[in-house]
mmCIF file of C-alpha atoms in Angstrom:
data_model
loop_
_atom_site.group_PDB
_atom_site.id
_atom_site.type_symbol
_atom_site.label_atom_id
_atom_site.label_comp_id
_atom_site.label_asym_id
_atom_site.label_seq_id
_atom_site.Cartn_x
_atom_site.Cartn_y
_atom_site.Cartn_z
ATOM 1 C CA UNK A 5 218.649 41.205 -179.275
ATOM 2 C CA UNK A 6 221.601 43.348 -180.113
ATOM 3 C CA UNK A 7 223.077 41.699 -183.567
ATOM 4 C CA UNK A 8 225.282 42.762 -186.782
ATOM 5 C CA UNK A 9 225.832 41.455 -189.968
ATOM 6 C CA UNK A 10 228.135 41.714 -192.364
ATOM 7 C CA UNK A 11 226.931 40.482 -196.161
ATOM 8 C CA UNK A 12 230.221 40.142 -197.960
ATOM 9 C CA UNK A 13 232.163 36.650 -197.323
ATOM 10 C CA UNK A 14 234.812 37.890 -198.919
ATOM 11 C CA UNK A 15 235.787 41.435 -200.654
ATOM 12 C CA UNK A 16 238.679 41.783 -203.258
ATOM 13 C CA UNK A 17 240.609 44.419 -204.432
ATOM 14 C CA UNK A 18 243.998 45.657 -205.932
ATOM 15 C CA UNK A 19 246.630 47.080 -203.743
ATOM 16 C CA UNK A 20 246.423 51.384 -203.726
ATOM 17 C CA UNK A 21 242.454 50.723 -204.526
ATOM 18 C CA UNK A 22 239.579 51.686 -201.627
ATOM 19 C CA UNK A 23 238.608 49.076 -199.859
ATOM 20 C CA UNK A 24 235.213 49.079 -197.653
ATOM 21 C CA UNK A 25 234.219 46.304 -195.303
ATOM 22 C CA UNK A 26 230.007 46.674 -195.180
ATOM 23 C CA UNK A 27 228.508 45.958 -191.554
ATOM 24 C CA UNK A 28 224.908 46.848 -190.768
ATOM 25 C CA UNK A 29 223.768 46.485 -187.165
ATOM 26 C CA UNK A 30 220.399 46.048 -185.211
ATOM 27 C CA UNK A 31 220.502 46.837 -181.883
ATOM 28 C CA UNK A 32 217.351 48.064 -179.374
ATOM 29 C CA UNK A 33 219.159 51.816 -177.474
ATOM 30 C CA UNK A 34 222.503 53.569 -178.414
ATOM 31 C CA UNK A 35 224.631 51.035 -180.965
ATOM 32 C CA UNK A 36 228.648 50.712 -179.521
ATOM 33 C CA UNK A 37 230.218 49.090 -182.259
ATOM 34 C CA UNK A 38 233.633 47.769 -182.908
ATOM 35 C CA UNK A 39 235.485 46.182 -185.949
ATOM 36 C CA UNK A 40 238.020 44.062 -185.142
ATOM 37 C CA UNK A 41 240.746 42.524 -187.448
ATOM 38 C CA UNK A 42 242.603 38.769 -187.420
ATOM 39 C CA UNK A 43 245.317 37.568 -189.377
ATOM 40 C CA UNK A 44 245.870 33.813 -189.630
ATOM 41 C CA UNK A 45 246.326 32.066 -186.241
ATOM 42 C CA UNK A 46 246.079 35.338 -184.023
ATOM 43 C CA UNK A 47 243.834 36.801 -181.854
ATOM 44 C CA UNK A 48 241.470 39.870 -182.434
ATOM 45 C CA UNK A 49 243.080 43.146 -183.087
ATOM 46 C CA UNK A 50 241.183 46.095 -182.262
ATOM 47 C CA UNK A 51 240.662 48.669 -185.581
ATOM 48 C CA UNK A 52 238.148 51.202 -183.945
ATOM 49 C CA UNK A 53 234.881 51.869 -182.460
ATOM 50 C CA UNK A 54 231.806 54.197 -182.295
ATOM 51 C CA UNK A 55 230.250 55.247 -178.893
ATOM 52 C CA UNK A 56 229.137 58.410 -179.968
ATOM 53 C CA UNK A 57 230.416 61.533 -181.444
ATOM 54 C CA UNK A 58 231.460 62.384 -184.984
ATOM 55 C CA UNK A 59 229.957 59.754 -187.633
ATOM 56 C CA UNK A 60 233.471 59.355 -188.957
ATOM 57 C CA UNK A 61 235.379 57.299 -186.465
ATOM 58 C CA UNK A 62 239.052 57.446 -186.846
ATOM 59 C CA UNK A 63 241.188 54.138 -185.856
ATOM 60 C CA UNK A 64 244.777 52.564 -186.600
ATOM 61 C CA UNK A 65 246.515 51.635 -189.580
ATOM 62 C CA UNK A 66 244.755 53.781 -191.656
ATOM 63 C CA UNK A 67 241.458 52.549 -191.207
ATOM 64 C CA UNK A 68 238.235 54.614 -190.895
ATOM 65 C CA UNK A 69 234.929 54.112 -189.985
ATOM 66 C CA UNK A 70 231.346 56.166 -190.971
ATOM 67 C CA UNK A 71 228.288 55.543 -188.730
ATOM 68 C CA UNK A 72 225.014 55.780 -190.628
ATOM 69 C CA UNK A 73 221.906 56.028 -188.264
ATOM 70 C CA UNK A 74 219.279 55.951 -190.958
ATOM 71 C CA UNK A 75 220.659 53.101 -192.619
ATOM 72 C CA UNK A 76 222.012 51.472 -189.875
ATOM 73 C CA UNK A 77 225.612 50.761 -191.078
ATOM 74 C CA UNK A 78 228.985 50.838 -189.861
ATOM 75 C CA UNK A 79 230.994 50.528 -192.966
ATOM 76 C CA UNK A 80 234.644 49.856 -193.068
ATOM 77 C CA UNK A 81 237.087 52.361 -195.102
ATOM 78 C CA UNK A 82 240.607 52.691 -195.807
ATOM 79 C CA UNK A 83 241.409 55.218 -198.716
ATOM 80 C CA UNK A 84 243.801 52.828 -200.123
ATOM 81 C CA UNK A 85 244.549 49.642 -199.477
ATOM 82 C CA UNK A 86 247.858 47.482 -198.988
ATOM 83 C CA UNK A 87 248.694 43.999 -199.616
ATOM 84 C CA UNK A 88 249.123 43.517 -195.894
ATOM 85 C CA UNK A 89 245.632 44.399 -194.872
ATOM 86 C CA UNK A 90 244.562 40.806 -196.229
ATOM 87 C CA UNK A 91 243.161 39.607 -193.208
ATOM 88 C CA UNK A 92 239.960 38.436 -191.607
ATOM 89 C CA UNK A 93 237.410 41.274 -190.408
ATOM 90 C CA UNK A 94 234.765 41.001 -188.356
ATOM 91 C CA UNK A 95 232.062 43.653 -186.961
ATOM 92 C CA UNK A 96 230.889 43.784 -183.350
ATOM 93 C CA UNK A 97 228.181 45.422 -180.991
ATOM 94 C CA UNK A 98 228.563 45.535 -178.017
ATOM 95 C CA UNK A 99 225.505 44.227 -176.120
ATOM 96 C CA UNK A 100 224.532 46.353 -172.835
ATOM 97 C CA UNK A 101 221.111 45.111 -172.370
ATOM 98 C CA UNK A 102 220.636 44.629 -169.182
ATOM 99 C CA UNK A 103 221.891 41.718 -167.640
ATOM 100 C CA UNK A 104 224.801 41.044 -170.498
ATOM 101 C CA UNK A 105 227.404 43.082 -169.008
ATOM 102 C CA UNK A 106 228.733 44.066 -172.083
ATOM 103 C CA UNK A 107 229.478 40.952 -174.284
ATOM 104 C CA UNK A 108 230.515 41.228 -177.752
ATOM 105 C CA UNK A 109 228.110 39.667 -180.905
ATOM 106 C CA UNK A 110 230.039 39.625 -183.502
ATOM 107 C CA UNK A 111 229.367 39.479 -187.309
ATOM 108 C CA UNK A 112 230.623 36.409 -189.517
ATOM 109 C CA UNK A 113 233.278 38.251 -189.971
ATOM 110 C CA UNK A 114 234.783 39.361 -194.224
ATOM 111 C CA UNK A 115 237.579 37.890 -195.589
ATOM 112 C CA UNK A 116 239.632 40.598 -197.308
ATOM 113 C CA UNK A 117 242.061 39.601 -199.866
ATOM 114 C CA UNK A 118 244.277 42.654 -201.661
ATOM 115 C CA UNK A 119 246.053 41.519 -204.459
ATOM 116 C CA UNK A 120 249.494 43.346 -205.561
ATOM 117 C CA UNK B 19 251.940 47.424 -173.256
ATOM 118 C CA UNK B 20 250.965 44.431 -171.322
ATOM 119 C CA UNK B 21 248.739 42.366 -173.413
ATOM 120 C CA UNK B 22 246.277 39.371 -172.558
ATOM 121 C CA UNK B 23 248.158 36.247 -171.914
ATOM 122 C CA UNK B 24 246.568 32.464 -172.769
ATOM 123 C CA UNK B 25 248.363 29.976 -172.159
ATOM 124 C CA UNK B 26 248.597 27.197 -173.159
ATOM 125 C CA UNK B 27 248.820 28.230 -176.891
ATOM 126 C CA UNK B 28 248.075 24.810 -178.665
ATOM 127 C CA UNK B 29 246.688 21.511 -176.628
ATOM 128 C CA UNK B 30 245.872 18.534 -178.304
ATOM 129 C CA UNK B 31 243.646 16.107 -176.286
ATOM 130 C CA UNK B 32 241.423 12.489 -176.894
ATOM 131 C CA UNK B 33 237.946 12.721 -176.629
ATOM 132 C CA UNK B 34 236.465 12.185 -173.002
ATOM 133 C CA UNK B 35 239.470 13.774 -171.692
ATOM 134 C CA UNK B 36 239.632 17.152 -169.844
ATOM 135 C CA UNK B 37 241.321 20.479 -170.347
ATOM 136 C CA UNK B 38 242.102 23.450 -168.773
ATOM 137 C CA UNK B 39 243.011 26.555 -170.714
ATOM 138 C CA UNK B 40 244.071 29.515 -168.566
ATOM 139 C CA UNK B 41 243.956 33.782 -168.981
ATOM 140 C CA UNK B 42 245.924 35.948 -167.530
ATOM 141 C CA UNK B 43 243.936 39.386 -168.511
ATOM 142 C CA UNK B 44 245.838 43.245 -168.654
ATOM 143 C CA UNK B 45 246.727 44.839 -165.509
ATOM 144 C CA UNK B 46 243.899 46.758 -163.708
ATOM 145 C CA UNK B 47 241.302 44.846 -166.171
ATOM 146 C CA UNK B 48 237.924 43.569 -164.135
ATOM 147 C CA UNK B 49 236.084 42.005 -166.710
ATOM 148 C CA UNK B 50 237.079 38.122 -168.439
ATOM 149 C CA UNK B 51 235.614 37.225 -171.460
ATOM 150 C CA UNK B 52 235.792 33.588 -172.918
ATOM 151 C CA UNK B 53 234.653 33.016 -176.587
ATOM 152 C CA UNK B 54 235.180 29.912 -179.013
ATOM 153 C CA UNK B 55 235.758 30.668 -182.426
ATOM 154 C CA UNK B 56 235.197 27.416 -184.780
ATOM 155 C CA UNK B 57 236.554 26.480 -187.889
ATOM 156 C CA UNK B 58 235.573 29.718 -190.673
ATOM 157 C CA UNK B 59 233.137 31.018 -188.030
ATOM 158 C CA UNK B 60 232.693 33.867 -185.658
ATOM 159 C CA UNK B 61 233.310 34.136 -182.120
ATOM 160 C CA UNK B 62 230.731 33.276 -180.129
ATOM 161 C CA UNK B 63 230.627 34.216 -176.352
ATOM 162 C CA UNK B 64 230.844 31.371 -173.174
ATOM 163 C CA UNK B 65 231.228 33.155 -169.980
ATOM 164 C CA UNK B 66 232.359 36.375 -168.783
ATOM 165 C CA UNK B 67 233.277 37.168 -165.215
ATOM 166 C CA UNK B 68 233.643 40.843 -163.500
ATOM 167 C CA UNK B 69 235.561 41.028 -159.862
ATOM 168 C CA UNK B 70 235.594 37.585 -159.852
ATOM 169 C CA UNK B 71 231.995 37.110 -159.958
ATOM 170 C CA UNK B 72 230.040 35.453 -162.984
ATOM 171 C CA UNK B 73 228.360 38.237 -164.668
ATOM 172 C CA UNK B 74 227.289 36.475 -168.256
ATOM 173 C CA UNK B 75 226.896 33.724 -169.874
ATOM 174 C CA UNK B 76 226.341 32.259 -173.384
ATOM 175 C CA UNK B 77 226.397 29.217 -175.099
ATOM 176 C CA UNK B 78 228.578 27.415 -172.775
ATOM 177 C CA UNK B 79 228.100 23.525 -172.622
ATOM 178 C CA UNK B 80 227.485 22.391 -169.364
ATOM 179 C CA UNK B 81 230.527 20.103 -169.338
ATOM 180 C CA UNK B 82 232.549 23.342 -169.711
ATOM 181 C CA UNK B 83 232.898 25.481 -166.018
ATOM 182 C CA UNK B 84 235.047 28.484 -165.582
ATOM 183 C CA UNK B 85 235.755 30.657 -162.513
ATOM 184 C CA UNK B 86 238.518 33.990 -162.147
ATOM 185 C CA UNK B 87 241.210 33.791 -159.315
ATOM 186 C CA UNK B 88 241.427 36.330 -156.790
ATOM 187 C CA UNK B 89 244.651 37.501 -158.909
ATOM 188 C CA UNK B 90 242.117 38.069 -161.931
ATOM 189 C CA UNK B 91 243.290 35.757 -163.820
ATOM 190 C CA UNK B 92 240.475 33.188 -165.396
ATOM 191 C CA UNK B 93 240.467 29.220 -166.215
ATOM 192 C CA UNK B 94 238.536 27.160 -168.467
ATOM 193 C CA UNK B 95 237.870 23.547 -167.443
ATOM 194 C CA UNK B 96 236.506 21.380 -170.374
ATOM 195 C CA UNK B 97 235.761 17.713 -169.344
ATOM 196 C CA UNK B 98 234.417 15.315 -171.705
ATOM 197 C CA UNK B 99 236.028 16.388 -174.695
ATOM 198 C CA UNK B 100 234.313 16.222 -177.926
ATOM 199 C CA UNK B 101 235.443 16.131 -181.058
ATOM 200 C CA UNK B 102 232.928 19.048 -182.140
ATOM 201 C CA UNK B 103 235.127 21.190 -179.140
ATOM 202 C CA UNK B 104 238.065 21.592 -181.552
ATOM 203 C CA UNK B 105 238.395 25.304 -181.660
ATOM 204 C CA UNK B 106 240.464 28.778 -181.118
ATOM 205 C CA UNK B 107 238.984 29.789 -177.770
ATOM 206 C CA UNK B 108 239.721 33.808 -176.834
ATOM 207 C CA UNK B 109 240.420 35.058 -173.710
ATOM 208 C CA UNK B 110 239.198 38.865 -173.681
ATOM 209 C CA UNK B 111 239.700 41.444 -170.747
ATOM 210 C CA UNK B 112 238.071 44.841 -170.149
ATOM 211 C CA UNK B 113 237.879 47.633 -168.034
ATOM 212 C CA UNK B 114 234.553 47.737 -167.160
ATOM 213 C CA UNK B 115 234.273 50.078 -164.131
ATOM 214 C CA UNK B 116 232.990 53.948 -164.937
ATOM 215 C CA UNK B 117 233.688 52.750 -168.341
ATOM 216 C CA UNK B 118 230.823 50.827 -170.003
ATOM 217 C CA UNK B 119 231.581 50.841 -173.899
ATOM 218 C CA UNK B 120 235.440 50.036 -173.727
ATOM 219 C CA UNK B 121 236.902 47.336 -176.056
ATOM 220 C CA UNK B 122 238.116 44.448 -174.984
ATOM 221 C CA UNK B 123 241.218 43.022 -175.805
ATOM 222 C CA UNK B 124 241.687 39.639 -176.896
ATOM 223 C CA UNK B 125 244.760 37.359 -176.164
ATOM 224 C CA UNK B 126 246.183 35.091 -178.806
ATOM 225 C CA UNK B 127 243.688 32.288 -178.069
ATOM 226 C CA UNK B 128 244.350 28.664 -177.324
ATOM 227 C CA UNK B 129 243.788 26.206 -180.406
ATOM 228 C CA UNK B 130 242.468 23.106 -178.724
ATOM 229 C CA UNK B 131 242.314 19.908 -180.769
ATOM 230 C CA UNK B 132 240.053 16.951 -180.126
ATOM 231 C CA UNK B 133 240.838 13.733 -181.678
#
């Protein structure tokens, strides 16, 4: 079964400080995986994802992703972070087993809290 | 851009009643997703449907059925309402054809309330 996790309930830090948002995954052929962001009462918007490629995966509002095949992580990154990025983050594979057309599993998701 | 549409956004029912919570996916999109997200938790998949046909499903109760309209568009039918069915449930569309690792992108959700 294609799964992630993501340890960290919650992750603090002060505005202009790095934030990272820890995800490792277990999955059984290639890994596609996703982070996703929601703020209060909104749906899931998406950050980035890694299909294959460059370990460093690129994605909006700054933040970045590194893909780490030996240790099985898909960290989070944003150089430095802003009060507004206090939202709820959650980590996803995509499963393409076959048969699951492609459903998402998603971690328990990290609430981030940046304080001015 | 055209975004996933739910509608509607907030429905409060009584238990044993029914509901029916509809998604209107992007243009061009073949692929419905439905996932309930409780209170502090995580999504978790229902049912997903691909040209109109049911290609998935998860933890779905059996009380809960769901089909997608020649149009795309999907609807959830929830009969028997429990209390324990109070949720945000997310309406996701993807593009799935030639294209196997796209996102999907989620619509607002509808926050149903049991009471």
């Amino acid at each position: 079964a294609q799964s992630v996790a993501q340890p960290e309930d919650q992750v603090n830090v002060a505005e202009g400080n790095p934030l990272t948002v820890k995800c490792t995954y277990s999955v059984s052929g290639n890994p596609y995986l996703f982070w996703y962001v929601q703020y209060p009462n909104r749906g899931l918007q998406f950050l980035l994802k890694y299909i294959t490629g460059d370990n460093l995966v690129k994605g909006s509002y700054g933040f970045e992703a590194e893909f780490n095949k030996s240790q099985t992580s898909f960290h989070l990154k944003k150089p430095s972070a802003l009060v507004s990025d206090s939202a709820l983050y959650f980590c996803a594979v995509r499963d393409m087993t076959t048969d699951s057309w492609g459903k998402f599993q998603f971690g328990a998701g990290t609430q981030v809290v940046v304080t001015p | 851009a055209a975004g996933v549409i739910q509608s509607p956004r907030h429905l409060i029912k009584e238990k044993r009643e029914t509901a029916t919570l509809k998604c209107y996916p992007i243009p061009r999109h073949d692929t419905v997703y439905w996932y309930q997200q409780g209170p502090g938790q995580d999504p978790q998949f229902l049912i997903s449907f691909y040209e109109k046909m049911q290609s998935d499903k998860g933890s779905i109760p059996d009380r809960f059925s769901a089909q997608q309209f020649s149009d795309y568009h999907s609807e959830l039918n929830m009969s028997s309402l429990e209390l324990g069915d109070s949720a945000l449930y997310f309406c996701a569309s993807s593009l799935q054809s030639g294209q196997s690792y796209n996102e999907q992108f989620f619509g607002p959700g509808t926050r149903l309330t049991v009471l």
